[in-house]
mmCIF file of C-alpha atoms in Angstrom:
data_model
loop_
_atom_site.group_PDB
_atom_site.id
_atom_site.type_symbol
_atom_site.label_atom_id
_atom_site.label_comp_id
_atom_site.label_asym_id
_atom_site.label_seq_id
_atom_site.Cartn_x
_atom_site.Cartn_y
_atom_site.Cartn_z
ATOM 1 C CA MET A 133 50.524 1.102 -4.690
ATOM 2 C CA ASN A 134 49.234 4.533 -3.642
ATOM 3 C CA SER A 135 51.042 6.944 -1.326
ATOM 4 C CA LYS A 136 48.940 5.993 1.733
ATOM 5 C CA GLN A 137 49.744 2.286 1.242
ATOM 6 C CA ASP A 138 53.425 3.149 0.773
ATOM 7 C CA PHE A 139 53.360 5.153 4.016
ATOM 8 C CA ASN A 140 51.701 2.300 5.930
ATOM 9 C CA ARG A 141 54.195 -0.238 4.620
ATOM 10 C CA ASP A 142 57.195 1.971 5.397
ATOM 11 C CA LEU A 143 55.846 2.689 8.881
ATOM 12 C CA ILE A 144 55.378 -0.993 9.693
ATOM 13 C CA ASP A 145 58.833 -1.802 8.343
ATOM 14 C CA LEU A 146 60.236 0.530 11.016
ATOM 15 C CA PHE A 147 59.082 -1.738 13.810
ATOM 16 C CA GLY A 148 61.920 -4.123 14.370
ATOM 17 C CA GLU A 149 63.380 -5.548 17.555
ATOM 18 C CA GLU A 150 64.836 -2.210 18.681
ATOM 19 C CA GLN A 151 61.510 -0.345 18.404
ATOM 20 C CA VAL A 152 59.526 -3.080 20.120
ATOM 21 C CA SER A 153 62.097 -3.203 22.929
ATOM 22 C CA ALA A 154 61.712 0.548 23.395
ATOM 23 C CA LEU A 155 57.937 0.175 23.537
ATOM 24 C CA THR A 156 58.013 -2.603 26.110
ATOM 25 C CA ALA A 157 60.568 -0.745 28.241
ATOM 26 C CA ARG A 158 58.441 2.401 28.289
ATOM 27 C CA ILE A 159 55.266 0.477 29.141
ATOM 28 C CA ARG A 160 57.078 -1.178 32.054
ATOM 29 C CA GLU A 161 58.297 2.213 33.276
ATOM 30 C CA VAL A 162 54.848 3.762 33.134
ATOM 31 C CA ALA A 163 53.333 0.786 34.945
ATOM 32 C CA LEU A 164 55.847 1.158 37.770
ATOM 33 C CA GLU A 165 55.566 4.962 37.915
ATOM 34 C CA GLU A 166 51.822 5.495 37.472
ATOM 35 C CA LEU A 167 49.948 2.221 37.917
ATOM 36 C CA MET A 168 51.406 0.166 40.735
ATOM 37 C CA PRO A 169 51.780 3.019 43.282
ATOM 38 C CA LEU A 170 47.982 3.412 43.135
ATOM 39 C CA PHE A 171 47.161 -0.289 43.455
ATOM 40 C CA THR A 172 45.108 -0.763 46.661
ATOM 41 C CA LYS A 173 45.053 3.029 47.145
ATOM 42 C CA VAL A 174 42.833 4.409 44.401
ATOM 43 C CA ARG A 175 39.277 5.728 44.232
ATOM 44 C CA ARG A 176 37.027 4.609 41.389
ATOM 45 C CA ASP A 177 34.463 6.542 39.356
ATOM 46 C CA GLU A 178 31.673 5.065 37.260
ATOM 47 C CA LYS A 179 31.418 5.835 33.534
ATOM 48 C CA GLN A 180 28.174 6.179 31.551
ATOM 49 C CA ASP A 181 28.327 2.534 30.445
ATOM 50 C CA GLY A 182 28.579 1.347 34.072
ATOM 51 C CA SER A 183 32.259 0.417 33.903
ATOM 52 C CA PHE A 184 34.864 1.907 36.212
ATOM 53 C CA VAL A 185 37.644 4.408 35.618
ATOM 54 C CA THR A 186 40.378 5.431 38.065
ATOM 55 C CA GLU A 187 43.150 7.995 38.256
ATOM 56 C CA ALA A 188 45.490 5.123 37.354
ATOM 57 C CA ASP A 189 43.752 4.607 33.963
ATOM 58 C CA LEU A 190 44.003 8.315 33.218
ATOM 59 C CA ARG A 191 47.627 8.696 34.293
ATOM 60 C CA VAL A 192 48.801 5.732 32.220
ATOM 61 C CA GLN A 193 46.920 6.958 29.162
ATOM 62 C CA ARG A 194 48.336 10.496 29.472
ATOM 63 C CA LYS A 195 51.920 9.283 29.907
ATOM 64 C CA LEU A 196 51.881 6.743 27.089
ATOM 65 C CA SER A 197 49.970 8.883 24.599
ATOM 66 C CA ALA A 198 52.450 11.748 25.077
ATOM 67 C CA TRP A 199 55.459 9.458 24.678
ATOM 68 C CA LEU A 200 54.035 7.722 21.589
ATOM 69 C CA ALA A 201 53.285 11.093 19.966
ATOM 70 C CA GLN A 202 56.855 12.190 20.596
ATOM 71 C CA GLN A 203 58.385 8.994 19.196
ATOM 72 C CA TRP A 204 56.019 8.436 16.240
ATOM 73 C CA PRO A 205 54.219 11.720 15.489
ATOM 74 C CA ASP A 206 52.632 10.367 12.283
ATOM 75 C CA ILE A 207 50.700 7.637 14.114
ATOM 76 C CA ARG A 208 47.389 8.676 15.625
ATOM 77 C CA PHE A 209 46.277 7.575 19.093
ATOM 78 C CA LEU A 210 43.107 5.983 20.462
ATOM 79 C CA GLY A 211 42.711 5.276 24.163
ATOM 80 C CA GLU A 212 39.879 3.692 26.077
ATOM 81 C CA GLU A 213 39.440 6.790 28.235
ATOM 82 C CA MET A 214 38.746 9.126 25.294
ATOM 83 C CA GLU A 215 35.280 10.414 24.396
ATOM 84 C CA SER A 216 33.365 7.978 22.182
ATOM 85 C CA GLU A 217 32.959 10.488 19.334
ATOM 86 C CA ALA A 218 36.710 10.985 19.158
ATOM 87 C CA GLN A 219 37.226 7.215 19.233
ATOM 88 C CA ARG A 220 34.725 6.707 16.425
ATOM 89 C CA GLY A 221 36.410 9.308 14.233
ATOM 90 C CA LEU A 222 39.783 7.632 14.685
ATOM 91 C CA LEU A 223 38.440 4.178 13.879
ATOM 92 C CA ASP A 224 36.623 5.452 10.786
ATOM 93 C CA SER A 225 39.948 6.577 9.332
ATOM 94 C CA ASP A 226 42.428 4.265 7.564
ATOM 95 C CA SER A 227 45.414 6.005 9.158
ATOM 96 C CA PRO A 228 47.836 3.970 11.319
ATOM 97 C CA LEU A 229 46.664 4.005 14.899
ATOM 98 C CA TRP A 230 47.872 3.157 18.374
ATOM 99 C CA CYS A 231 45.081 1.450 20.348
ATOM 100 C CA LEU A 232 45.613 1.502 24.117
ATOM 101 C CA ASP A 233 43.798 0.065 27.071
ATOM 102 C CA PRO A 234 45.682 1.761 29.908
ATOM 103 C CA LEU A 235 44.250 -0.589 32.531
ATOM 104 C CA ASP A 236 42.479 -3.717 31.326
ATOM 105 C CA GLY A 237 40.934 -5.196 34.447
ATOM 106 C CA THR A 238 39.966 -1.995 36.262
ATOM 107 C CA THR A 239 37.415 -3.783 38.461
ATOM 108 C CA ASN A 240 40.158 -6.154 39.617
ATOM 109 C CA PHE A 241 42.472 -3.190 40.209
ATOM 110 C CA VAL A 242 40.027 -1.321 42.455
ATOM 111 C CA SER A 243 39.107 -4.581 44.221
ATOM 112 C CA GLU A 244 42.790 -5.265 45.038
ATOM 113 C CA ILE A 245 42.866 -8.362 42.827
ATOM 114 C CA PRO A 246 46.299 -8.635 41.142
ATOM 115 C CA TYR A 247 45.088 -9.507 37.646
ATOM 116 C CA PHE A 248 45.227 -6.548 35.247
ATOM 117 C CA CYS A 249 47.452 -5.235 32.484
ATOM 118 C CA ILE A 250 48.366 -2.495 30.030
ATOM 119 C CA SER A 251 47.472 -3.441 26.458
ATOM 120 C CA LEU A 252 48.804 -1.688 23.336
ATOM 121 C CA ALA A 253 48.268 -2.500 19.660
ATOM 122 C CA LEU A 254 49.435 -0.826 16.464
ATOM 123 C CA ILE A 255 46.683 -1.003 13.850
ATOM 124 C CA ALA A 256 47.301 -0.296 10.164
ATOM 125 C CA SER A 257 45.888 -1.511 6.855
ATOM 126 C CA GLY A 258 43.014 -3.318 8.568
ATOM 127 C CA ARG A 259 45.065 -5.452 10.956
ATOM 128 C CA VAL A 260 47.195 -5.416 14.099
ATOM 129 C CA HIS A 261 50.919 -5.157 13.344
ATOM 130 C CA VAL A 262 52.393 -4.935 16.847
ATOM 131 C CA ALA A 263 50.863 -6.216 20.099
ATOM 132 C CA ILE A 264 52.162 -5.706 23.634
ATOM 133 C CA VAL A 265 50.390 -6.808 26.822
ATOM 134 C CA TYR A 266 52.153 -6.142 30.118
ATOM 135 C CA ASP A 267 51.183 -7.655 33.474
ATOM 136 C CA PRO A 268 52.990 -5.606 36.160
ATOM 137 C CA ASN A 269 52.108 -7.994 38.995
ATOM 138 C CA ARG A 270 54.044 -10.879 37.459
ATOM 139 C CA ASP A 271 56.398 -8.697 35.369
ATOM 140 C CA GLU A 272 55.239 -10.603 32.301
ATOM 141 C CA CYS A 273 55.363 -8.948 28.893
ATOM 142 C CA PHE A 274 53.603 -10.635 25.981
ATOM 143 C CA VAL A 275 54.636 -9.471 22.492
ATOM 144 C CA ALA A 276 53.427 -10.457 19.029
ATOM 145 C CA ILE A 277 54.168 -9.413 15.449
ATOM 146 C CA PRO A 278 52.375 -11.054 12.491
ATOM 147 C CA GLY A 279 54.372 -13.914 11.031
ATOM 148 C CA LYS A 280 57.012 -13.709 13.767
ATOM 149 C CA GLY A 281 55.196 -15.530 16.544
ATOM 150 C CA SER A 282 54.410 -14.406 20.053
ATOM 151 C CA THR A 283 56.642 -14.342 23.111
ATOM 152 C CA LEU A 284 56.462 -14.066 26.883
ATOM 153 C CA ASN A 285 59.500 -12.199 28.260
ATOM 154 C CA GLY A 286 61.352 -13.260 25.124
ATOM 155 C CA ARG A 287 60.327 -16.941 25.279
ATOM 156 C CA ARG A 288 58.426 -18.263 22.260
ATOM 157 C CA LEU A 289 54.802 -19.319 22.925
ATOM 158 C CA GLY A 290 53.096 -22.332 21.339
ATOM 159 C CA PRO A 291 52.177 -24.256 19.411
ATOM 160 C CA HIS A 292 49.947 -26.182 21.822
ATOM 161 C CA VAL A 293 48.425 -29.652 21.694
ATOM 162 C CA CYS A 294 45.364 -30.440 23.843
ATOM 163 C CA ARG A 295 45.410 -34.219 24.249
ATOM 164 C CA THR A 296 42.262 -34.333 26.390
ATOM 165 C CA GLY A 297 39.922 -32.784 23.826
ATOM 166 C CA LEU A 298 37.007 -30.514 24.729
ATOM 167 C CA ALA A 299 35.842 -32.690 27.635
ATOM 168 C CA GLY A 300 39.158 -32.261 29.463
ATOM 169 C CA ALA A 301 39.752 -28.596 28.674
ATOM 170 C CA THR A 302 39.832 -25.601 31.005
ATOM 171 C CA ALA A 303 37.737 -22.643 29.857
ATOM 172 C CA LEU A 304 37.786 -18.928 30.596
ATOM 173 C CA VAL A 305 34.158 -17.796 30.292
ATOM 174 C CA ASP A 306 32.641 -14.374 30.967
ATOM 175 C CA PHE A 307 28.995 -15.262 31.676
ATOM 176 C CA LYS A 308 27.839 -11.689 32.278
ATOM 177 C CA ARG A 309 27.774 -10.658 28.613
ATOM 178 C CA LEU A 310 26.538 -13.903 27.024
ATOM 179 C CA PRO A 311 22.998 -14.599 25.775
ATOM 180 C CA GLN A 312 20.978 -16.092 28.624
ATOM 181 C CA THR A 313 20.171 -19.276 26.707
ATOM 182 C CA LEU A 314 23.876 -19.917 26.087
ATOM 183 C CA SER A 315 24.791 -19.201 29.722
ATOM 184 C CA THR A 316 22.143 -21.652 30.890
ATOM 185 C CA ARG A 317 23.348 -24.335 28.490
ATOM 186 C CA LEU A 318 26.949 -23.910 29.630
ATOM 187 C CA VAL A 319 25.824 -24.529 33.226
ATOM 188 C CA THR A 320 23.457 -27.433 32.539
ATOM 189 C CA GLU A 321 25.417 -29.143 29.729
ATOM 190 C CA THR A 322 28.980 -28.140 30.638
ATOM 191 C CA PRO A 323 31.249 -29.423 27.832
ATOM 192 C CA TYR A 324 34.637 -28.841 29.512
ATOM 193 C CA THR A 325 36.185 -30.077 32.750
ATOM 194 C CA SER A 326 36.820 -26.733 34.504
ATOM 195 C CA GLN A 327 35.870 -23.069 34.165
ATOM 196 C CA ARG A 328 37.397 -19.755 35.296
ATOM 197 C CA SER A 329 36.652 -16.029 34.882
ATOM 198 C CA PHE A 330 39.543 -13.684 35.652
ATOM 199 C CA GLY A 331 38.383 -10.265 34.413
ATOM 200 C CA SER A 332 40.897 -8.941 31.849
ATOM 201 C CA VAL A 333 40.272 -9.777 28.188
ATOM 202 C CA ALA A 334 43.798 -8.989 26.992
ATOM 203 C CA LEU A 335 45.438 -10.986 29.756
ATOM 204 C CA ASP A 336 42.954 -13.851 29.390
ATOM 205 C CA LEU A 337 43.891 -14.262 25.719
ATOM 206 C CA CYS A 338 47.592 -14.143 26.578
ATOM 207 C CA TRP A 339 47.159 -16.798 29.261
ATOM 208 C CA ILE A 340 45.601 -19.108 26.687
ATOM 209 C CA ALA A 341 48.556 -18.356 24.397
ATOM 210 C CA ALA A 342 50.845 -19.325 27.294
ATOM 211 C CA GLY A 343 49.018 -22.646 27.755
ATOM 212 C CA ARG A 344 47.500 -21.796 31.142
ATOM 213 C CA CYS A 345 43.936 -22.351 29.891
ATOM 214 C CA ASP A 346 42.503 -23.893 26.735
ATOM 215 C CA LEU A 347 39.247 -22.165 25.752
ATOM 216 C CA TYR A 348 37.766 -18.674 25.760
ATOM 217 C CA LEU A 349 34.271 -17.204 25.505
ATOM 218 C CA HIS A 350 33.275 -13.562 25.904
ATOM 219 C CA GLY A 351 30.069 -11.906 24.732
ATOM 220 C CA ARG A 352 31.033 -8.221 24.328
ATOM 221 C CA SER A 353 34.617 -7.026 24.049
ATOM 222 C CA ASN A 354 35.844 -3.644 22.794
ATOM 223 C CA ILE A 355 38.684 -3.196 20.322
ATOM 224 C CA TRP A 356 41.092 -1.881 22.979
ATOM 225 C CA ASP A 357 40.316 -4.977 25.094
ATOM 226 C CA TYR A 358 41.055 -7.606 22.468
ATOM 227 C CA ALA A 359 43.277 -6.112 19.721
ATOM 228 C CA ALA A 360 46.675 -6.883 21.277
ATOM 229 C CA GLY A 361 45.773 -10.068 23.154
ATOM 230 C CA LEU A 362 44.140 -11.607 20.119
ATOM 231 C CA LEU A 363 47.312 -11.269 18.031
ATOM 232 C CA VAL A 364 49.345 -12.824 20.856
ATOM 233 C CA LEU A 365 46.946 -15.773 20.874
ATOM 234 C CA GLU A 366 46.866 -16.224 17.101
ATOM 235 C CA GLU A 367 50.639 -15.983 16.739
ATOM 236 C CA SER A 368 50.982 -18.776 19.327
ATOM 237 C CA GLY A 369 48.831 -21.060 17.154
ATOM 238 C CA GLY A 370 45.457 -20.266 18.708
ATOM 239 C CA GLN A 371 42.323 -19.584 16.686
ATOM 240 C CA SER A 372 39.312 -17.339 17.182
ATOM 241 C CA CYS A 373 36.013 -16.122 15.766
ATOM 242 C CA THR A 374 32.837 -14.397 16.943
ATOM 243 C CA LEU A 375 29.698 -16.252 18.012
ATOM 244 C CA ASP A 376 28.523 -15.661 14.434
ATOM 245 C CA GLY A 377 31.631 -17.338 13.036
ATOM 246 C CA GLU A 378 33.170 -14.090 11.791
ATOM 247 C CA GLN A 379 36.664 -12.669 12.235
ATOM 248 C CA VAL A 380 36.909 -11.034 15.663
ATOM 249 C CA PHE A 381 39.087 -8.070 14.741
ATOM 250 C CA SER A 382 37.158 -5.195 13.239
ATOM 251 C CA ARG A 383 38.238 -1.562 13.155
ATOM 252 C CA GLU A 384 35.054 -0.254 14.716
ATOM 253 C CA LEU A 385 33.649 0.846 18.049
ATOM 254 C CA LYS A 386 30.958 -1.848 18.164
ATOM 255 C CA PRO A 387 31.809 -4.578 20.722
ATOM 256 C CA ARG A 388 32.615 -8.062 19.420
ATOM 257 C CA SER A 389 32.067 -11.509 20.893
ATOM 258 C CA ILE A 390 35.080 -13.834 21.130
ATOM 259 C CA VAL A 391 35.236 -17.605 20.803
ATOM 260 C CA ALA A 392 38.797 -18.917 20.998
ATOM 261 C CA ALA A 393 40.934 -21.969 21.667
ATOM 262 C CA ALA A 394 44.625 -22.646 22.082
ATOM 263 C CA GLU A 395 44.876 -24.967 19.072
ATOM 264 C CA SER A 396 42.978 -25.924 15.917
ATOM 265 C CA GLN A 397 41.388 -29.269 16.864
ATOM 266 C CA LEU A 398 40.076 -27.897 20.139
ATOM 267 C CA TYR A 399 38.824 -24.810 18.286
ATOM 268 C CA ARG A 400 36.795 -26.993 15.916
ATOM 269 C CA GLU A 401 35.282 -28.950 18.815
ATOM 270 C CA TRP A 402 34.465 -25.761 20.763
ATOM 271 C CA CYS A 403 32.830 -24.107 17.751
ATOM 272 C CA SER A 404 30.851 -27.268 16.988
ATOM 273 C CA TRP A 405 29.480 -27.426 20.543
ATOM 274 C CA LEU A 406 28.534 -23.730 20.336
ATOM 275 C CA GLY A 407 26.704 -24.327 17.060
ATOM 276 C CA ILE A 408 29.091 -22.279 14.917
ATOM 277 C CA THR A 409 28.946 -24.247 11.691
ATOM 278 C CA ARG A 410 31.410 -22.238 9.605
ATOM 279 C CA PRO A 411 33.961 -20.557 11.879
ATOM 280 C CA VAL A 412 36.577 -18.398 10.226
ATOM 281 C CA ARG A 413 40.092 -19.887 10.278
#
């Protein structure tokens, strides 16, 4: 094993219960100090891609990036509100990396809809090693570590069993970013019993992990949107792939589609209906 692999392994071994507790505590503090005081009181600006950014996004990113650098100076940092060239350079490297979405659900936030979160993932050696998603409105903290399961405020999530099958499932579907032909088919040949769209990828995936919905479909999600939530889902027994049947997680700036379900049988049915013949498992 080379020195870089040794460093990555030693770094990951550091993250036990004490370190994760410190992370979750600090994220809660920052949410209360910088995020919630601006809820219903913040002005929004539009970015080049048409999405919104607020002073809340920027404050949370500044506070958490500074604290993470102080605690773990050898781990680099990528935040949603950085310039794309800087993001690309960080993702092109194999170095361990914090990946933060300081406010996933900004449109909800500026619209006074209480469904948004802070999402943080530690990426190293081509995978997510620590995932934390915090919903300050419900004071719910989702945590996942590979092989150790996922939890909600310390309570183990999953595994789930969907006894109704696809026809009785509830789906979270973001129609805006799907191919038009697929959107039309979902409306005219609806395969599930009920559909929702809440507006925060990380929190959506965690809600499926918590058993609040059964299926997920999103056409274009960035790495800071899905990295943490996806691990929470998978560690609860959920499964996922892209619309092309590939692994969702990829250390790159290019957006990824997400097809997911709370448990394996439902995942197979969902992928079959979508025409994904060989979904990754």
